[in-house]
C-alpha positions as a Markdown table, in Angstrom:
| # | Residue | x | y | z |
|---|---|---|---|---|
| 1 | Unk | 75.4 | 106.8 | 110.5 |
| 2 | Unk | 76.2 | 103.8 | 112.6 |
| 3 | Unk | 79.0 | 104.9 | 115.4 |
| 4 | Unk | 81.1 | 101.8 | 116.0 |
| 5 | Unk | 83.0 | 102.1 | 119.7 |
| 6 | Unk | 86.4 | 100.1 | 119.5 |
| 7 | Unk | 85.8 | 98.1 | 122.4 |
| 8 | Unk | 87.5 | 94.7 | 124.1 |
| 9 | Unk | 85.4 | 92.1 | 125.3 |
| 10 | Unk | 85.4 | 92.8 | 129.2 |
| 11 | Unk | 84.2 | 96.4 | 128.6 |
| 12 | Unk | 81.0 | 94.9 | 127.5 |
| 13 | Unk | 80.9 | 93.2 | 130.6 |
| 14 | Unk | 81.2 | 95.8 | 132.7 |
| 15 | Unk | 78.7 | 97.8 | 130.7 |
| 16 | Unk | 76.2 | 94.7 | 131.4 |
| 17 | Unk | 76.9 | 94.1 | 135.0 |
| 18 | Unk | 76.4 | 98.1 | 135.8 |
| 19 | Unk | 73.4 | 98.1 | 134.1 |
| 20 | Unk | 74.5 | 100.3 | 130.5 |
| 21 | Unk | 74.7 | 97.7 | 127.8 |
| 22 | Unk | 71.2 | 98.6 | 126.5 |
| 23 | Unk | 71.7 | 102.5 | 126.5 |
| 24 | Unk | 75.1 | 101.6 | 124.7 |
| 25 | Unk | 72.6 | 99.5 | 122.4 |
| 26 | Unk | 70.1 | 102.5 | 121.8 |
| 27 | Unk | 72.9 | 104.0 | 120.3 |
| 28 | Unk | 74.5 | 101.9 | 118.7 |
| 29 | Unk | 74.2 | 98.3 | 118.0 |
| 30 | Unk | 77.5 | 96.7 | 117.2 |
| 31 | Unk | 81.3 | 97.3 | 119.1 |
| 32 | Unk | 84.4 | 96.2 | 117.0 |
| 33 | Unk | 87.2 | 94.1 | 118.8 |
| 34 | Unk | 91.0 | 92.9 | 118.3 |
| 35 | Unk | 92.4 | 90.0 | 118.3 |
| 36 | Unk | 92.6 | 89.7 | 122.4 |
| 37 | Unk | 93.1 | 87.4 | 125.3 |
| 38 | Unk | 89.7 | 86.9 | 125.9 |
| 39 | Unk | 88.8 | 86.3 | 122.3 |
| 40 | Unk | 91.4 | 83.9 | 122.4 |
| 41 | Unk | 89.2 | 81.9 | 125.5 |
| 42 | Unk | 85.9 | 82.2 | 123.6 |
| 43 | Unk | 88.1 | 80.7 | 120.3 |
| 44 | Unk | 89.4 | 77.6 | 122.2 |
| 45 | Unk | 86.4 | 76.5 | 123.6 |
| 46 | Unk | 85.2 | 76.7 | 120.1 |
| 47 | Unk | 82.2 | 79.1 | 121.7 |
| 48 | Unk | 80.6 | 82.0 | 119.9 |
| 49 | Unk | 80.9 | 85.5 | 121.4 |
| 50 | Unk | 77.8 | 85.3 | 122.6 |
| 51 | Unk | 77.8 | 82.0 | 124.0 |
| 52 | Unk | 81.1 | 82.7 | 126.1 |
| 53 | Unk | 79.9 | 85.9 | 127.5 |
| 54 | Unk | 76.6 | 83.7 | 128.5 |
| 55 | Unk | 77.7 | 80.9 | 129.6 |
| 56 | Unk | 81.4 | 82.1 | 131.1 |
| 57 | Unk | 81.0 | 85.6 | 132.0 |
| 58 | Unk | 77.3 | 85.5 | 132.7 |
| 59 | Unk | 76.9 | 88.2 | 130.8 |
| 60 | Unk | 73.4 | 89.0 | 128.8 |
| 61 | Unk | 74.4 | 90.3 | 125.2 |
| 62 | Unk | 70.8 | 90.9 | 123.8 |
| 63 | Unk | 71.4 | 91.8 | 120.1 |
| 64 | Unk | 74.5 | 93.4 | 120.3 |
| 65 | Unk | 76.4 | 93.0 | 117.5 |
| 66 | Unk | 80.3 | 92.2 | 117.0 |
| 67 | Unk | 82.8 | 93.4 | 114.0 |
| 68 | Unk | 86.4 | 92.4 | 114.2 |
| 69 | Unk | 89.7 | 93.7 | 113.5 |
| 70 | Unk | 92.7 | 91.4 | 112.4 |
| 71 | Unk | 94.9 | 94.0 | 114.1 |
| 72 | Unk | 97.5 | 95.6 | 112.5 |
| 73 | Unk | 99.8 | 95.6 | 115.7 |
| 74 | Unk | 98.8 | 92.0 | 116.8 |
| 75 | Unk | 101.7 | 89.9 | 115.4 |
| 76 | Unk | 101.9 | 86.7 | 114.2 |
| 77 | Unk | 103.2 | 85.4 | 117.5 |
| 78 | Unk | 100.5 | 87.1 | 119.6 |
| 79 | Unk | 98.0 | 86.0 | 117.6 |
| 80 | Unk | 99.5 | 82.7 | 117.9 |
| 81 | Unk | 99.2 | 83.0 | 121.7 |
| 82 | Unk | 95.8 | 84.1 | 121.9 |
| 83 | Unk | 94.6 | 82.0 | 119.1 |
| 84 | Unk | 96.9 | 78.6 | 119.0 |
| 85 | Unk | 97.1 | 79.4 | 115.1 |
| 86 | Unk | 99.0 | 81.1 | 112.5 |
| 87 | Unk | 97.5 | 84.7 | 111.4 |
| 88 | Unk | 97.0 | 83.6 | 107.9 |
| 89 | Unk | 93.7 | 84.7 | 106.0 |
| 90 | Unk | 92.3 | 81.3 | 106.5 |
| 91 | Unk | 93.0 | 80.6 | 110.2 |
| 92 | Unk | 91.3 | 84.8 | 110.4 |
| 93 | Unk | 88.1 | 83.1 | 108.6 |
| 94 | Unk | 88.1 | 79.8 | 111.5 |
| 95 | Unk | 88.4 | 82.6 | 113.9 |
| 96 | Unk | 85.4 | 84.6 | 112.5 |
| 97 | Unk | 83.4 | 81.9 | 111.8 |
| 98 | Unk | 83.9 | 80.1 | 115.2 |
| 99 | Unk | 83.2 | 83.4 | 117.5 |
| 100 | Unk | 80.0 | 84.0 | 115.3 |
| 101 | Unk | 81.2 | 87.8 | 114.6 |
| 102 | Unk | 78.7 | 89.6 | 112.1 |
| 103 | Unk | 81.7 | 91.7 | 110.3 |
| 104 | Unk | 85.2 | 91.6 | 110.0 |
| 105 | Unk | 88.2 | 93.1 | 108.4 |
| 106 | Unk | 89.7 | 91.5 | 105.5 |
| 107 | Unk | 93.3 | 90.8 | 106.1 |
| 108 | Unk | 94.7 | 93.5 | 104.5 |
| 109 | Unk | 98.1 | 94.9 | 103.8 |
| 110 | Unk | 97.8 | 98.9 | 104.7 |
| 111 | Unk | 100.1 | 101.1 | 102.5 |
| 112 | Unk | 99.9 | 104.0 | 104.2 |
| 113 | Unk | 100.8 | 102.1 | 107.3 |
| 114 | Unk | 103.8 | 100.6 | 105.7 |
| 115 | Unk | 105.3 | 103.8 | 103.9 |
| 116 | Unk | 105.4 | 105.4 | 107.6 |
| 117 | Unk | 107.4 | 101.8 | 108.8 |
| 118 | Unk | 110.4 | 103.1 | 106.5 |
| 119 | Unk | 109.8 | 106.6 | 107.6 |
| 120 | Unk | 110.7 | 105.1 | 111.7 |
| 121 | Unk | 113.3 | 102.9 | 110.2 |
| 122 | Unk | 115.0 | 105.2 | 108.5 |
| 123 | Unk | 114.7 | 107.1 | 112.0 |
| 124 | Unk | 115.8 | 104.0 | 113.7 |
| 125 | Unk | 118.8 | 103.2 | 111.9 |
| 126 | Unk | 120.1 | 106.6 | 111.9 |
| 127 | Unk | 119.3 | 106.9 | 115.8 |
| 128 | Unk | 118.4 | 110.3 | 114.9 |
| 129 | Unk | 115.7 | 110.8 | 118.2 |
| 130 | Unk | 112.1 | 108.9 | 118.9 |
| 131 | Unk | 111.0 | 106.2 | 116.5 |
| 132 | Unk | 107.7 | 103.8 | 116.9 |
| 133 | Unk | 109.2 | 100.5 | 117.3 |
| 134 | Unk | 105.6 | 98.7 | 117.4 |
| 135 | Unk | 104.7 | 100.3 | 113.7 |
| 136 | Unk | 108.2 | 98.8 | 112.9 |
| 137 | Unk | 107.7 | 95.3 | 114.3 |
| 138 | Unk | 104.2 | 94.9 | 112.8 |
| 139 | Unk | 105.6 | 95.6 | 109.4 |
| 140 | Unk | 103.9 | 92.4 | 107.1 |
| 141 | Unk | 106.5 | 89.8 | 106.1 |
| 142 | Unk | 106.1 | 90.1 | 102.2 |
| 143 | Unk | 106.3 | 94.4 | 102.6 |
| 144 | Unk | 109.9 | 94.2 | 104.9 |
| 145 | Unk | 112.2 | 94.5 | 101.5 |
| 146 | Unk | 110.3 | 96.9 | 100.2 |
| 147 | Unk | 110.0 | 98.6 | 103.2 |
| 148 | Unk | 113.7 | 98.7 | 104.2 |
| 149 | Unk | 114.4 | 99.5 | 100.5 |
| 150 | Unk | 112.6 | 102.7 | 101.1 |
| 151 | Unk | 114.2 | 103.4 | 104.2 |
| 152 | Unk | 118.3 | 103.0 | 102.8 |
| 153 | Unk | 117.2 | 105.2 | 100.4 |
| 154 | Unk | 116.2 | 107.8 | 102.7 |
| 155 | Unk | 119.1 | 107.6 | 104.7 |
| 156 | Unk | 121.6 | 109.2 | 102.7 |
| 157 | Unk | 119.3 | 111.9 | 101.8 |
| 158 | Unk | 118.8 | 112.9 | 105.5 |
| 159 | Unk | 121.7 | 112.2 | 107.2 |
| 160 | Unk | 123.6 | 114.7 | 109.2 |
| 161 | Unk | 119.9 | 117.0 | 109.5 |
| 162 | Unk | 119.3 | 118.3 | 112.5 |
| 163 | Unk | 115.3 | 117.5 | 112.2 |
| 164 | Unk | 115.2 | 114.2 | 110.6 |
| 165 | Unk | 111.8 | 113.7 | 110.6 |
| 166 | Unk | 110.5 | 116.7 | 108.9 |
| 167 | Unk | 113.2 | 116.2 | 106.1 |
| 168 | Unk | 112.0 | 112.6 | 105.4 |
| 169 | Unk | 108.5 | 114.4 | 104.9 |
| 170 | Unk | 109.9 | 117.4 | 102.7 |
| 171 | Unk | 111.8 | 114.2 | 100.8 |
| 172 | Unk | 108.9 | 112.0 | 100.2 |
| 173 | Unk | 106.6 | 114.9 | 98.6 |
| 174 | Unk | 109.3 | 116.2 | 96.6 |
| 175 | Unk | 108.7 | 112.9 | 94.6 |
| 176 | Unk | 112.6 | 111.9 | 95.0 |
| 177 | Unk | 111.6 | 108.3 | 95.6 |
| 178 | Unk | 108.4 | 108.4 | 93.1 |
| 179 | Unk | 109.1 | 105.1 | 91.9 |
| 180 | Unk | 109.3 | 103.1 | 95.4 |
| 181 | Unk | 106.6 | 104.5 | 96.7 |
| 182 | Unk | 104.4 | 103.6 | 94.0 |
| 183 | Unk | 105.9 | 99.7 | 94.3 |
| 184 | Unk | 105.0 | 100.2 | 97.5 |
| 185 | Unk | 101.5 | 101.0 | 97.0 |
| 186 | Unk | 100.8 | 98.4 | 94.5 |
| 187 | Unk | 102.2 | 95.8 | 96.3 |
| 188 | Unk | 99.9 | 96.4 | 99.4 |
| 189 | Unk | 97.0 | 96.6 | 96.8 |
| 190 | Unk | 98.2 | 93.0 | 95.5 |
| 191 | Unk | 98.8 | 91.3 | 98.6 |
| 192 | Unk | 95.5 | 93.0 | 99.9 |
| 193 | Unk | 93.9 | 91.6 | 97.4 |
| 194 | Unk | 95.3 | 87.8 | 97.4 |
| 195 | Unk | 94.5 | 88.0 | 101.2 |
| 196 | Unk | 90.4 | 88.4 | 100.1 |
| 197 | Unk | 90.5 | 86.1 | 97.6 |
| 198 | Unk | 91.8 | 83.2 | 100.3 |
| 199 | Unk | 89.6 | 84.5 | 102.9 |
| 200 | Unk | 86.4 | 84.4 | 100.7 |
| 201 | Unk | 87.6 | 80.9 | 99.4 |
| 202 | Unk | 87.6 | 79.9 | 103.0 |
| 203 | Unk | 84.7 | 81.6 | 103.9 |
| 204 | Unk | 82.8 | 79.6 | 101.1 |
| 205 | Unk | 83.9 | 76.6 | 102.6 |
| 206 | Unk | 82.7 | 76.9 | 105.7 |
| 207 | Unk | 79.7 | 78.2 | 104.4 |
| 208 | Unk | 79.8 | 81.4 | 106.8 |
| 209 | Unk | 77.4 | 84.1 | 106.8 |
| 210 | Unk | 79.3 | 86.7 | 108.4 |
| 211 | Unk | 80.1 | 90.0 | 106.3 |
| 212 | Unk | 83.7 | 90.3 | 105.2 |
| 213 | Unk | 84.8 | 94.0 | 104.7 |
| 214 | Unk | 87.6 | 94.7 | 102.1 |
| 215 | Unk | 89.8 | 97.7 | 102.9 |
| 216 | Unk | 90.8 | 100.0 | 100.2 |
| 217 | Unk | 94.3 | 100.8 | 99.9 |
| 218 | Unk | 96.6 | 102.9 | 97.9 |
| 219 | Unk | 98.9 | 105.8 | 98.0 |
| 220 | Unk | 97.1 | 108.0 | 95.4 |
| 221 | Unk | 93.9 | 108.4 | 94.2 |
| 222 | Unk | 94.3 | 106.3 | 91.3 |
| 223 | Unk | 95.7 | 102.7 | 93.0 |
| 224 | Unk | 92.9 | 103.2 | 95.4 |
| 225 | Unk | 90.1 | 103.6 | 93.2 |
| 226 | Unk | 92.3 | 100.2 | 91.2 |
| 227 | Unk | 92.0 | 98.7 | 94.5 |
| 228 | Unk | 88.0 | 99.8 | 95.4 |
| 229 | Unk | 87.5 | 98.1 | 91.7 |
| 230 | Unk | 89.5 | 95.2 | 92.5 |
| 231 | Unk | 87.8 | 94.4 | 95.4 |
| 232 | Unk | 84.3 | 95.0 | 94.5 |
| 233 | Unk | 84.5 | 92.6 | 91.4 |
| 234 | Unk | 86.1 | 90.0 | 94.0 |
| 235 | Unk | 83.2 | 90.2 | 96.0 |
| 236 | Unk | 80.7 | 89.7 | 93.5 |
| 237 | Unk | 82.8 | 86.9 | 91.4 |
| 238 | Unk | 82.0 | 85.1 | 95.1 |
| 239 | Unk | 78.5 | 86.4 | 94.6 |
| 240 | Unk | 78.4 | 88.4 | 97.5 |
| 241 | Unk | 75.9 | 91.2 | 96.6 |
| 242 | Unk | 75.0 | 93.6 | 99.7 |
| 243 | Unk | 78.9 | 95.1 | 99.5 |
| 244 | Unk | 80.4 | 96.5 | 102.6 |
| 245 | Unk | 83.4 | 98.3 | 102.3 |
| 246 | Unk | 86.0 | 99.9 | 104.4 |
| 247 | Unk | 87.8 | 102.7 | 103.5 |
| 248 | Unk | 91.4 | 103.5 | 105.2 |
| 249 | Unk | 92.5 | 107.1 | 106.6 |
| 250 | Unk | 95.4 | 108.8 | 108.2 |
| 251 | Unk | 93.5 | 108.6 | 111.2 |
| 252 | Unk | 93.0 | 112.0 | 113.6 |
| 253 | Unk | 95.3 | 113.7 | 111.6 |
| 254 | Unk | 92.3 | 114.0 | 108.6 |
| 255 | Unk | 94.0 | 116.4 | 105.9 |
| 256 | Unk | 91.8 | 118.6 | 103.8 |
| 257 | Unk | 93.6 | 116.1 | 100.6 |
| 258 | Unk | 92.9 | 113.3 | 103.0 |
| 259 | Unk | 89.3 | 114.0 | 103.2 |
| 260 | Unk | 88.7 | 115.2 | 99.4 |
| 261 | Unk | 90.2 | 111.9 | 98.3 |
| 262 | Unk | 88.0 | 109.8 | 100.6 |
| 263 | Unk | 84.9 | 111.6 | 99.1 |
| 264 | Unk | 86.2 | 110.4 | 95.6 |
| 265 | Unk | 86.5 | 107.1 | 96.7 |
| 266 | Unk | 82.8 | 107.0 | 98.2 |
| 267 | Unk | 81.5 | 108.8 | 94.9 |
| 268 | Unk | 83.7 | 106.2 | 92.6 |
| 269 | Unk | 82.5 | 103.1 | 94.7 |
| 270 | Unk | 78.9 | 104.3 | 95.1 |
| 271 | Unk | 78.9 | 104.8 | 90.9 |
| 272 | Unk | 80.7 | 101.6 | 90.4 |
| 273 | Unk | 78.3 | 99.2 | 92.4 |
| 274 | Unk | 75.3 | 101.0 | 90.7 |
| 275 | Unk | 77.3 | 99.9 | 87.5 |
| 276 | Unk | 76.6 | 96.4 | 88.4 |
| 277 | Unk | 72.7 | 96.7 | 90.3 |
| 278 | Unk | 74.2 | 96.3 | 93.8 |
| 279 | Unk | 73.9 | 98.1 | 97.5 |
| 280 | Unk | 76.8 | 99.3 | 98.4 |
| 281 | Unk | 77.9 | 100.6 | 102.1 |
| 282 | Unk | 81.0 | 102.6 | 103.3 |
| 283 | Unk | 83.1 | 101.8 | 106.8 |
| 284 | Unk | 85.7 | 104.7 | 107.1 |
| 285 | Unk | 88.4 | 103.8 | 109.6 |
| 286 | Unk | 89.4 | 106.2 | 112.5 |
| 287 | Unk | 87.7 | 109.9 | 111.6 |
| 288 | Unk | 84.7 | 109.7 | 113.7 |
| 289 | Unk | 85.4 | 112.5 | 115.8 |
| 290 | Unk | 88.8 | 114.1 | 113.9 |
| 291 | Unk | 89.3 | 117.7 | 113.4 |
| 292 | Unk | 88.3 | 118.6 | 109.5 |
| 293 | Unk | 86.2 | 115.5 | 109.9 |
| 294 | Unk | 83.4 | 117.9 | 108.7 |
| 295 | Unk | 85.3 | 117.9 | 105.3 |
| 296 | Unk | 83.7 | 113.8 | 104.6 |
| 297 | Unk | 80.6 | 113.3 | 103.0 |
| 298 | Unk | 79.1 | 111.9 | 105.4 |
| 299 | Unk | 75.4 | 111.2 | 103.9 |
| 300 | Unk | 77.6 | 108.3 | 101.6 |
| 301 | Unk | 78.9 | 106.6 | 105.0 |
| 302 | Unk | 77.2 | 104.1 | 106.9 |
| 303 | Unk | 79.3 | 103.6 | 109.0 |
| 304 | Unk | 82.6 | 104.9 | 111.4 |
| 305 | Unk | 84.5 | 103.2 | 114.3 |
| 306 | Unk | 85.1 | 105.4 | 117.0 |
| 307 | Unk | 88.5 | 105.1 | 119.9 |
| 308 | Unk | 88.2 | 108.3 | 121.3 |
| 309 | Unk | 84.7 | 108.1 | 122.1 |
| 310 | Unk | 85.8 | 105.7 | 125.1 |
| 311 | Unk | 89.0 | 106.8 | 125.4 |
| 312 | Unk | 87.6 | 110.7 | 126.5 |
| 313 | Unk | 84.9 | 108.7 | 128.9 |
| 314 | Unk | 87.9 | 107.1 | 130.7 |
| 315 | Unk | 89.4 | 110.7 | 131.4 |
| 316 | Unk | 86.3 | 112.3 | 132.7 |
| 317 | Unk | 86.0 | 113.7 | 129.3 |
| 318 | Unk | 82.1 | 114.3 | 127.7 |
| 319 | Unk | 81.7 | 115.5 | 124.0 |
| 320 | Unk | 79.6 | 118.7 | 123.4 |
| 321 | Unk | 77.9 | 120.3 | 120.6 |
| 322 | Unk | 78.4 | 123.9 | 120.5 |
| 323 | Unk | 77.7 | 126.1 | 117.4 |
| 324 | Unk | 77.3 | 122.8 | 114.9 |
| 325 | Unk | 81.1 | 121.6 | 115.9 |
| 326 | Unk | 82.2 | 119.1 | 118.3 |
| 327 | Unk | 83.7 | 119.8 | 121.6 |
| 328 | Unk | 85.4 | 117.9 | 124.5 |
| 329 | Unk | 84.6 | 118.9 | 128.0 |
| 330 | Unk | 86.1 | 117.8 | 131.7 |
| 331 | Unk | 83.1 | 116.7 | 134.0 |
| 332 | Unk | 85.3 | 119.1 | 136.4 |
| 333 | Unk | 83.9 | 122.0 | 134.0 |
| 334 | Unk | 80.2 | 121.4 | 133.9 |
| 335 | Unk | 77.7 | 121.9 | 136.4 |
| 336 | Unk | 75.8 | 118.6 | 136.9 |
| 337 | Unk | 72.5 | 120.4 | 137.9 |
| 338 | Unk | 72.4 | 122.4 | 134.9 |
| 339 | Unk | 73.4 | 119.4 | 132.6 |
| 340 | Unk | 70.2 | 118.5 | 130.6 |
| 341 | Unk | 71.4 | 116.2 | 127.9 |
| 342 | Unk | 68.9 | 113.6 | 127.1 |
| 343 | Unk | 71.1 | 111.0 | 125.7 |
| 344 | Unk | 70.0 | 107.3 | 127.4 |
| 345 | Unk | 73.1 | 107.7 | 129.6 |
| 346 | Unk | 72.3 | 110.7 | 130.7 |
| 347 | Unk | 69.0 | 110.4 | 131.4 |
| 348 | Unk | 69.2 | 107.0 | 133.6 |
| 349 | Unk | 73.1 | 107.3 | 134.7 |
| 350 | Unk | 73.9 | 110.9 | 135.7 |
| 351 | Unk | 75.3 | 110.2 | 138.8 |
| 352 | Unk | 77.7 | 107.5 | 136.8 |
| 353 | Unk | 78.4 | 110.0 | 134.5 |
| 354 | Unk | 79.8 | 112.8 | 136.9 |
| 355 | Unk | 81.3 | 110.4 | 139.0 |
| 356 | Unk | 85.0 | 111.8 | 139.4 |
| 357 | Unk | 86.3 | 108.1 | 141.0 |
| 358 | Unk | 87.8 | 105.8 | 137.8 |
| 359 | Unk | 85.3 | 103.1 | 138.3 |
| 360 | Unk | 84.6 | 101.1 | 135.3 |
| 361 | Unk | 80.8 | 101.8 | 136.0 |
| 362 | Unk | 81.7 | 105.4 | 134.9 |
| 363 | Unk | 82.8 | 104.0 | 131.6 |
| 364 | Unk | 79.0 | 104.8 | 131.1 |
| 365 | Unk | 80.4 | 108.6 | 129.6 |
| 366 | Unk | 81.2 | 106.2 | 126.1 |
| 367 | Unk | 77.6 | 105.8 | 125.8 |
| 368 | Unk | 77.3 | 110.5 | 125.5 |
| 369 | Unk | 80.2 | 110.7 | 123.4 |
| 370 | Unk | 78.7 | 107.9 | 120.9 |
| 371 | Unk | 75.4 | 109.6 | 120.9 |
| 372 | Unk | 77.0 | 113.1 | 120.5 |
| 373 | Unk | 79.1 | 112.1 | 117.5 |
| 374 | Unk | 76.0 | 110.3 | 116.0 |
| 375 | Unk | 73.8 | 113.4 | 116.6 |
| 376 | Unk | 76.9 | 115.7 | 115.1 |
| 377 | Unk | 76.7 | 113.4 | 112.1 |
| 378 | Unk | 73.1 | 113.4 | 111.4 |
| 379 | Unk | 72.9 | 116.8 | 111.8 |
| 380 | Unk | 75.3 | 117.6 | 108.7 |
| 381 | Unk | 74.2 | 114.5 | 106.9 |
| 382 | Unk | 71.1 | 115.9 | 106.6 |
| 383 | Unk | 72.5 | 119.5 | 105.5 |
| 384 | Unk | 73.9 | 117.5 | 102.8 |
| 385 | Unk | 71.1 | 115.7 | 101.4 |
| 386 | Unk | 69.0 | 118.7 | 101.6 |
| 387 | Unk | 72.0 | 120.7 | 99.5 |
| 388 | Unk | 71.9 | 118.1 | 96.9 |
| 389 | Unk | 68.2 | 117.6 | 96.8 |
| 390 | Unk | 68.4 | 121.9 | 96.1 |
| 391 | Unk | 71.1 | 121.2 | 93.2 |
| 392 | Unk | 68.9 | 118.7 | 91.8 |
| 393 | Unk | 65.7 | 120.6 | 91.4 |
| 394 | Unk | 67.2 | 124.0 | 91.2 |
């Protein structure tokens, strides 16, 4: 399984100029970005990624690869101030096309994301304690009535409770607002949907070779299997055939339902592709390194992005196997001379690696925690494949 480190475009630098971008390469060959400064330079001098860190940063990129994110908190306006464009699904496929990225996000309208934008509103308006503004002001422009229709409804059903934000959960799973939610979903699903269609339109014109990944959406099983469907015969009516997929979670907060429904998905998808005599290959969003992350079949996923993996290597923080589950460790708490990982950081940048100074050198750590979560993968990938082989010829 490919571990995917959510990177931006200077920590690549620095893992050049101290000396780590090919142990970071070893373990992994491609780093997803956001929409960014930076990325905004590379854009207006109508240079590649690889060409700006050349020529500009003097940077050496080998065959690193690049995946990008259309960013669900990058607004319209700061897109327009990195980019000098809209954020429409066209201008996302000039962008792609002109930075020379080898994946990217399809513009898609997330419906988890949205339902939990009335569940802040609602807090919001009722200035009932701590809301997420940002999740509020990155709401999509076509989803704010539906959104805000959600959240009036709420309101009278909470007001006056001492802990509003656990009754707006108790409200939502009682089904109360069934109906909403379900508009909700589809919606997201539709506008998802018209998003691809433009940005494969575009992408034909421009004749680019870069992979566009569709993201399944959905509030039940059902709408996202609709939308998995939906997407795949969009990608082949444009004749794409080696598919590439991502598949949308709750993030670090993986729920035993959360993890049996993204099985389904990989299982309906994986059926569905064989349907039609085409590859077919899975990008799950956020669980690399989640508790109950275990619970994922992970022999059907090619690949995961991974935050925390450099997030934990900025605090001093090292991942560790121990007894087949995944642990996080202060260097504080390990004795260096009894530290015998052989992970390529390890081996040629211990001394980065125990380092307790934040120098960006020691950003090195990322390159451990990638190659611990990759090993920690493997290891029950290949459980699974050897309990299915067993099924099969038992």
């Amino acid at each position: 399984m490919k571990i995917i480190p959510v990177l931006e475009l200077r920590d690549v630098y620095y893992a050049w100029k101290f000396g780590w971008l090919k142990a970071m390469i070893e373990v992994g060959d491609t780093v997803l970005f956001r929409p960014e400064e930076e990325l905004g330079k590379a854009f207006l001098r109508r240079l590649t990624i690889h060409e700006y860190m050349k020529r500009i940063l003097r940077t050496d990129t080998y065959n690193l690869k690049f995946m990008l994110d259309h960013g669900i908190f990058v607004s319209n306006k700061q897109f327009r101030n990195f980019f000098h464009i809209e954020k429409t699904p066209e201008n996302l496929v000039r962008v792609h096309s002109i930075l020379g990225v080898d994946y990217a996000f399809a513009y898609d309208v997330p419906a988890r994301f949205h339902l939990q934008s009335a569940i802040e509103m609602t807090i919001a308006k009722l200035n009932a304690g701590w809301y997420d503004e940002q999740v509020i002001k990155s709401i999509y422009p076509e989803m704010k009535y539906k959104v805000e229709k959600i959240a009036n409804m709420l309101i009278p059903l909470v007001s006056g409770v001492e802990e509003v934000r656990k009754k707006v959960y108790r409200v939502l799973k009682d089904n109360s607002l069934k109906d909403e939610i379900e508009s909700l979903s589809l919606f997201a699903i539709e506008e998802s949907l018209k998003n691809l269609k433009r940005q494969l339109e575009a992408k034909s014109k421009l004749q680019s070779k870069y992979t566009l990944l569709p993201v399944v959406q959905g509030l039940s099983v059902e709408h996202a299997k609709m939308s998995m469907k939906e997407s795949i015969d969009t990608l082949l009516s444009f004749g794409e055939k080696d598919l590439y997929l991502a598949i949308g979670t709750s993030g670090a907060t993986l729920s035993d339902e959360g993890a049996k429904t993204i099985n389904k998905l990989l299982l309906f998808g994986n059926d569905y592709a064989k349907k039609h005599g085409v590859s077919i290959k899975f990008h799950v969003l956020g669980v690399s390194s989640a508790p109950k992350v275990n619970l994922l079949r992970v022999d059907l996923i090619y690949s995961v992005d991974a935050t925390t993996t450099r997030k934990r290597a900025t605090q001093g923080k090292l991942f560790t196997l121990k007894d087949g589950k995944l642990q996080v460790v202060h260097i504080s708490k390990i004795d260096k001379e009894k530290w015998d990982c052989k992970c390529p950081a390890c081996i040629s940048f211990k001394d980065y690696i125990f380092d307790p100074t934040g120098s960006r050198r020691n950003d090195v750590r990322l390159v451990h925690n990638m190659y611990i979560v990759k090993k920690y993968h493997e290891e029950r990938r290949n459980v699974l494949i050897s309990n299915v082989y067993k099924r099969a010829n038992s």
